[in-house]
Tab-separated table of C-alpha atoms (C1' of nucleotides) in Angstrom:
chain	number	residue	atom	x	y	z
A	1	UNK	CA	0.000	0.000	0.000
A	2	UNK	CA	1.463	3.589	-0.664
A	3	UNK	CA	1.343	6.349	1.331
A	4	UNK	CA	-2.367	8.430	0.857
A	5	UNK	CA	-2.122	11.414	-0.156
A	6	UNK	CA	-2.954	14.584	2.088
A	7	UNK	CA	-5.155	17.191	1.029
A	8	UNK	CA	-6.036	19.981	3.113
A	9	UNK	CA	-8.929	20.958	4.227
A	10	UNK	CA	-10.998	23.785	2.492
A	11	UNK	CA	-11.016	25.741	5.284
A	12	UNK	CA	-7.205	25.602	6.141
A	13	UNK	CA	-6.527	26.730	2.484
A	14	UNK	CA	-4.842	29.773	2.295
A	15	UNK	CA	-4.962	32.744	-0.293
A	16	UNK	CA	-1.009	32.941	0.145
A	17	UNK	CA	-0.584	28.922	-0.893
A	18	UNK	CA	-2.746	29.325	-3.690
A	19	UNK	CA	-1.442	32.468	-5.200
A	20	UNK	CA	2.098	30.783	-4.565
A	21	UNK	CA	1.083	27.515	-6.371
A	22	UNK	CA	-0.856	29.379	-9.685
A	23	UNK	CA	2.361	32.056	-9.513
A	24	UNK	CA	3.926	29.262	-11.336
A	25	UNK	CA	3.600	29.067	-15.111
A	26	UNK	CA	3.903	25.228	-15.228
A	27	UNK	CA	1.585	24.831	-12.741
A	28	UNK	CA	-0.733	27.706	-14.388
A	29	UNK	CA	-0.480	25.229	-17.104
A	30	UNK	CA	-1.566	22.255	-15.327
A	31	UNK	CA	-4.972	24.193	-13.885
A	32	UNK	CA	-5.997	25.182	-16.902
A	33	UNK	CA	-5.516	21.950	-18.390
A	34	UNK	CA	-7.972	20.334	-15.476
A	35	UNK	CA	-9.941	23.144	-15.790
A	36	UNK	CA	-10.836	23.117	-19.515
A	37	UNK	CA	-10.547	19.469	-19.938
A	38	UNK	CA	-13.951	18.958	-18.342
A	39	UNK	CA	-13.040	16.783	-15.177
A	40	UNK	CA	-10.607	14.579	-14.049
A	41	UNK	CA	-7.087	13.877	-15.594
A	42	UNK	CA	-3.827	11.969	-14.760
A	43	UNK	CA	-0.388	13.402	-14.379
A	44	UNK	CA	0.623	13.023	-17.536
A	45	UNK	CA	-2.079	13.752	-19.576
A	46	UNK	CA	-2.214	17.419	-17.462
A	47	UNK	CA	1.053	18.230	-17.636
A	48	UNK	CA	3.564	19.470	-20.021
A	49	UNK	CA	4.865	16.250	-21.926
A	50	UNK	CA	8.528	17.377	-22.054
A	51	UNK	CA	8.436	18.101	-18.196
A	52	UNK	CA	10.707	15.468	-16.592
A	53	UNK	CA	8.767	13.129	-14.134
A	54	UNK	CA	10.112	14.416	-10.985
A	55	UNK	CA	9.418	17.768	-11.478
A	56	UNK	CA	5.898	16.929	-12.775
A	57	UNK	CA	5.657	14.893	-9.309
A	58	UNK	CA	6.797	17.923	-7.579
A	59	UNK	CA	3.984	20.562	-9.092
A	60	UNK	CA	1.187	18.013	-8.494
A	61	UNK	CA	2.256	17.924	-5.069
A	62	UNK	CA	2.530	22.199	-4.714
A	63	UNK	CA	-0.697	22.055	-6.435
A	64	UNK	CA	-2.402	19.449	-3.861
A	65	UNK	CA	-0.664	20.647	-0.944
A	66	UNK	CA	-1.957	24.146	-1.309
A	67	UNK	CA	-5.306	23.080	-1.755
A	68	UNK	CA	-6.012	23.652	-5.409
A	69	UNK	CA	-6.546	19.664	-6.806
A	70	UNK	CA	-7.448	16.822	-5.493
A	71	UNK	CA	-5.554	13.493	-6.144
A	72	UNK	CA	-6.808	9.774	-6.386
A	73	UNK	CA	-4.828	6.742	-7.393
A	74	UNK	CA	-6.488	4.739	-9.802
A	75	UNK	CA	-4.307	1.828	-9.910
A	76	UNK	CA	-1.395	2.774	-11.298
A	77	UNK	CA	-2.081	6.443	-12.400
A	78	UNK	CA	-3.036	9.291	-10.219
A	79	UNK	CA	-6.058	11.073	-11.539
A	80	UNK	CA	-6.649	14.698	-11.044
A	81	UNK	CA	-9.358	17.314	-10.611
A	82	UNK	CA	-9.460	21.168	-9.515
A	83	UNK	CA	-11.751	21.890	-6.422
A	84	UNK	CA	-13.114	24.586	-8.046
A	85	UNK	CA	-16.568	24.472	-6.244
A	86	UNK	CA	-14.962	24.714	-2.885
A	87	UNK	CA	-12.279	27.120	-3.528
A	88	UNK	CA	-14.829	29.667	-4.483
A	89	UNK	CA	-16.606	28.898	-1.867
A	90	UNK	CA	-13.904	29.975	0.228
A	91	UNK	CA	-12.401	32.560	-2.232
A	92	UNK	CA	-15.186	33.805	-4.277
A	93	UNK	CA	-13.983	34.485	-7.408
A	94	UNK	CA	-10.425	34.165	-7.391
A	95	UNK	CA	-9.628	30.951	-8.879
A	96	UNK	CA	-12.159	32.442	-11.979
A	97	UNK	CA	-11.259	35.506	-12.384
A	98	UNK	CA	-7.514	34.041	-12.905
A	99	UNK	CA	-8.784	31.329	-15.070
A	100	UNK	CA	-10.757	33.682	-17.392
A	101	UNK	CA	-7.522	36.028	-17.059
A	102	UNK	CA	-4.981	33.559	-18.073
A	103	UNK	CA	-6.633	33.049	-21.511
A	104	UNK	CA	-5.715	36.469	-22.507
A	105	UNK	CA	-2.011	36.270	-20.984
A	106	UNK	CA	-0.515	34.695	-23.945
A	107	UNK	CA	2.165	36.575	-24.906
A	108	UNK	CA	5.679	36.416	-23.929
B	1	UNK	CA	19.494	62.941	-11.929
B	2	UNK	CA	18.522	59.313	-10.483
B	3	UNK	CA	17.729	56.443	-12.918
B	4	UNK	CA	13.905	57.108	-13.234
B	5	UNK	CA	11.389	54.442	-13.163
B	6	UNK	CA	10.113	52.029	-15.382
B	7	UNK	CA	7.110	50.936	-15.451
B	8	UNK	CA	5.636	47.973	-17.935
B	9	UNK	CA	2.758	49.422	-19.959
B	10	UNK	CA	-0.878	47.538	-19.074
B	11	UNK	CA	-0.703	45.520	-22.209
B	12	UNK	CA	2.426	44.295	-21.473
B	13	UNK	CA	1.822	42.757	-17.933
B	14	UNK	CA	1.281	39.128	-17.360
B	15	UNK	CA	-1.086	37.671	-15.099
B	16	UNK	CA	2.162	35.369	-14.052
B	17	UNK	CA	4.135	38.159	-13.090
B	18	UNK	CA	0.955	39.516	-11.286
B	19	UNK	CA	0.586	36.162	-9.748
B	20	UNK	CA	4.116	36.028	-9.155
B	21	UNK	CA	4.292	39.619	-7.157
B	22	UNK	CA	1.531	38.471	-5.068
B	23	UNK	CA	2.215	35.286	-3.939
B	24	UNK	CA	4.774	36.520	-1.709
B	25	UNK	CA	3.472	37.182	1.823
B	26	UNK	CA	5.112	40.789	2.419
B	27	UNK	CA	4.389	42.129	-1.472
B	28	UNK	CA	0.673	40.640	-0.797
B	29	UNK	CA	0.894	43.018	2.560
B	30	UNK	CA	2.459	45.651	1.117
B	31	UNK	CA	-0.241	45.540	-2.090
B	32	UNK	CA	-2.819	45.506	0.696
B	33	UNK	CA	-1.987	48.481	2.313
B	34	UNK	CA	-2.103	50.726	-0.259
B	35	UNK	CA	-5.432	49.004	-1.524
B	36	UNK	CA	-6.491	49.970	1.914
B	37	UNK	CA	-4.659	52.800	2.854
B	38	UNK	CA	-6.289	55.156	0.461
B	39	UNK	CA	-4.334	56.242	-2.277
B	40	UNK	CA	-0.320	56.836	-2.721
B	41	UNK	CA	2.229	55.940	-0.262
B	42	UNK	CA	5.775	56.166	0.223
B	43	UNK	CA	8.149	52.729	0.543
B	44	UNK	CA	8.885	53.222	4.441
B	45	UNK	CA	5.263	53.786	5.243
B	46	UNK	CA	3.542	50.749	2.780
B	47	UNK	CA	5.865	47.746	4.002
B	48	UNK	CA	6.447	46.305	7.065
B	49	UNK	CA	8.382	48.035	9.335
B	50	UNK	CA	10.805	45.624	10.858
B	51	UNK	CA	11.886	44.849	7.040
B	52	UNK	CA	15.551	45.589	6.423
B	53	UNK	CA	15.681	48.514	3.873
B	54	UNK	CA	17.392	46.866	0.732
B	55	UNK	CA	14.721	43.899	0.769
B	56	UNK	CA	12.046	46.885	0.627
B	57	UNK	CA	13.438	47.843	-1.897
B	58	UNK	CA	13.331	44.525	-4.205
B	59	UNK	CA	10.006	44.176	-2.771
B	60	UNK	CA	9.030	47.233	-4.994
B	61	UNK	CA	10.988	46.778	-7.536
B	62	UNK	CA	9.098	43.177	-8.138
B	63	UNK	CA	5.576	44.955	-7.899
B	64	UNK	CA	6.661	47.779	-9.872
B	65	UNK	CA	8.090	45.283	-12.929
B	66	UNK	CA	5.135	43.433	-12.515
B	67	UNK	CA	2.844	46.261	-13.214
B	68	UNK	CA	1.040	46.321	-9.546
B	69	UNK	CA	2.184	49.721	-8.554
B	70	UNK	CA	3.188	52.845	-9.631
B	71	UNK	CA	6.382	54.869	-7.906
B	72	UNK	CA	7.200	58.078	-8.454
B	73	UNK	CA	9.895	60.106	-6.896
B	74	UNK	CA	8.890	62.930	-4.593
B	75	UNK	CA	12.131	64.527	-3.085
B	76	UNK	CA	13.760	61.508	-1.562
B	77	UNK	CA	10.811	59.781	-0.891
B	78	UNK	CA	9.479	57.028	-3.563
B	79	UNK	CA	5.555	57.534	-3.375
B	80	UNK	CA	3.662	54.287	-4.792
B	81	UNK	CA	0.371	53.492	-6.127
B	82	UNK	CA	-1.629	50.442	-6.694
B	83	UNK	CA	-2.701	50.085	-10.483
B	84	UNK	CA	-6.008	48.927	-9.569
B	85	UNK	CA	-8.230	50.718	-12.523
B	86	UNK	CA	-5.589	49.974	-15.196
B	87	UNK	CA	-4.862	46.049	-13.807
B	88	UNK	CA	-9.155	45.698	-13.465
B	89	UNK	CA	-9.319	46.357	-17.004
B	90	UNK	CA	-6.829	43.839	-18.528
B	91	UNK	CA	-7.509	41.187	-15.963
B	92	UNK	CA	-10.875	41.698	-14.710
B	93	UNK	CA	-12.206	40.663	-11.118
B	94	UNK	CA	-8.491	39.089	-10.455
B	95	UNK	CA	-7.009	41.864	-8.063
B	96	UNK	CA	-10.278	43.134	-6.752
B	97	UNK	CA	-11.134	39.357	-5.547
B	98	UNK	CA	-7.749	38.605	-4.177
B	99	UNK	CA	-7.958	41.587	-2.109
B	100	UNK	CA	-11.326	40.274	-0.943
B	101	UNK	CA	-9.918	37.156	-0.275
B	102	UNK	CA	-6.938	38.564	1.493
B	103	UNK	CA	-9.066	39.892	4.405
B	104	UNK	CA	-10.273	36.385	4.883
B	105	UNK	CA	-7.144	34.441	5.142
B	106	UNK	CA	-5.735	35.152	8.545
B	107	UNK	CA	-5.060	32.381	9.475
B	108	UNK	CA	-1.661	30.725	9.958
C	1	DT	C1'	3.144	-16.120	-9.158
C	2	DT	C1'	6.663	-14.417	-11.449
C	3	DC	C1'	7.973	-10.876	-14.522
C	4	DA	C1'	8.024	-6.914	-17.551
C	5	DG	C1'	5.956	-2.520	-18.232
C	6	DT	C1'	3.773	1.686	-16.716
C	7	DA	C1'	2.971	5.689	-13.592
C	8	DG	C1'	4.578	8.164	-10.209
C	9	DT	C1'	7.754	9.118	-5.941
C	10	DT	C1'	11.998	9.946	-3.442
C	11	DC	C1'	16.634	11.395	-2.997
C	12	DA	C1'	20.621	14.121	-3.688
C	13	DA	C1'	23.086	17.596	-5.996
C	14	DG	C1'	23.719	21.377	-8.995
C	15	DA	C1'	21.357	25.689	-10.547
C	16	DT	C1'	18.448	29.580	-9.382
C	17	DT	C1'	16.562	32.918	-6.465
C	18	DA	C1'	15.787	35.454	-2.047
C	19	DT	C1'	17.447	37.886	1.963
C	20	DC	C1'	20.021	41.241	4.275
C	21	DG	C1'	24.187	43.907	5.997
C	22	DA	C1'	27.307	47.315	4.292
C	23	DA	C1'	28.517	50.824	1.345
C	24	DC	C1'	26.644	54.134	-1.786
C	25	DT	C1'	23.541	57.962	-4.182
C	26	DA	C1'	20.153	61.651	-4.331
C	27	DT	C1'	17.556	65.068	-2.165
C	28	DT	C1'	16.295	68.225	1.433
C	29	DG	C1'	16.740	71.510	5.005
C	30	DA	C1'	19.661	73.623	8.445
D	1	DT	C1'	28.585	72.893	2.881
D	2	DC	C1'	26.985	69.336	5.735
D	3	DA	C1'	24.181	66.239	8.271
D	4	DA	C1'	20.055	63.645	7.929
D	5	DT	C1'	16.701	61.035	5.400
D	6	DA	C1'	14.964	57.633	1.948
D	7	DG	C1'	16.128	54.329	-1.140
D	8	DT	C1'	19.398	51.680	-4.136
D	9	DT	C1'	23.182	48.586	-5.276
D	10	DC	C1'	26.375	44.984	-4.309
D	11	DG	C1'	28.024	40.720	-2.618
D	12	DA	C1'	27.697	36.739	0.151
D	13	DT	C1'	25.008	33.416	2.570
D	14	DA	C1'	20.623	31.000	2.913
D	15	DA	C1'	16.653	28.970	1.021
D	16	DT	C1'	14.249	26.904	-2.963
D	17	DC	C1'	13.738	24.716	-7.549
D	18	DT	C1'	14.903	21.420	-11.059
D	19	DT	C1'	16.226	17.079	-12.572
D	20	DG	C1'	18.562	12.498	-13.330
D	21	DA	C1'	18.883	8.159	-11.116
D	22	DA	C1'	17.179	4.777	-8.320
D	23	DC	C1'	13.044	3.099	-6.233
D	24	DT	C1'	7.962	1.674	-5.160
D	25	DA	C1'	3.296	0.244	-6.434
D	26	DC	C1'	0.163	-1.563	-9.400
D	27	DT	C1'	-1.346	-4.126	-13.690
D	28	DG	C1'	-1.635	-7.510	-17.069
D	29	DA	C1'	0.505	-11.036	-19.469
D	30	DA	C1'	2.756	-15.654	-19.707
DNA sequence: TTCAGTAGTTCAAGATTATCGAACTATTGA
DNA sequence: TCAATAGTTCGATAATCTTGAACTACTGAA
């Protein structure tokens, strides 16, 4: 059996964590992936495909750790999905606003 | 003659630098207090006191590259500005809700 | 049940970035 | 002209990020 993974709860989620996590274009990357693609996704398939494992490992785990997806293990894969719903909940419009933002951010 | 300021023009600011700026606890504080505080504010007066002078001063230079604030030289004070109407209308809703959200998240 | 393959994790080290004291610059007001 | 004030720059140490290599867990053959 492996270790479970830890998520926090909603109401221990901080505005700092999650600014921190989304401050990161990779991980940017990743949320927008789980957000557009509908609902749940593994690592790989959110991720950039040229990141190397570990640091793909290491951005799912910012990501989880500051509250901003939750992670299952289905058998061998992990499987992903934003907690949208209860991160506006607790942020109202944040996570949105950013997400609606970050289609118009392309350049550079 | 100092080196004058430079300041990105709104087209030209990412929502990953703005993401970026803000993520960090004392630039979140510091973007806070002049959300709150009114309207323009020198360095000395917007960030924590206890924080040694030179990281102040990155601190600003970060929000000022990332096209948060405004500084302007007034004698040999450095007045700054948040760039709330200019920032609302390239990323709508993002800075307005984080502020929001900011009041919330005392915790920790 | 053993074994190869797949998906992800952990570890350690090199690369990057942040912090902060010390020295410096610009401006003001005596 | 000079001292005081407000910030900036520089350089070194500290903290963090990235990544290859080795490892673990699960699955589906054979």
């Amino acid at each position: 059996m492996q270790r479970p993974f830890v998520h926090p709860a909603v109401e221990d989620v901080t505005l700092e964590s999650v600014l921190y996590a989304l401050a990161d274009p990779t991980r940017l990357e990743i949320v927008k992936t789980l957000a557009t693609g509908g609902c749940a996704l593994n690592c790989s398939k959110a991720a950039p495909a040229d990141l190397p494992k570990s640091t793909q490992s290491h951005h799912f785990q910012v990501l989880r750790e500051a509250g901003l997806i939750r992670s299952e293990r289905r058998g061998t894969e992990v499987v992903n999905s934003l907690r949208c719903a209860e991160l506006d909940k607790r942020f109202p419009g944040v996570i949105a606003s950013i997400l609606k933002a970050s289609d118009k951010s392309k350049k550079r």
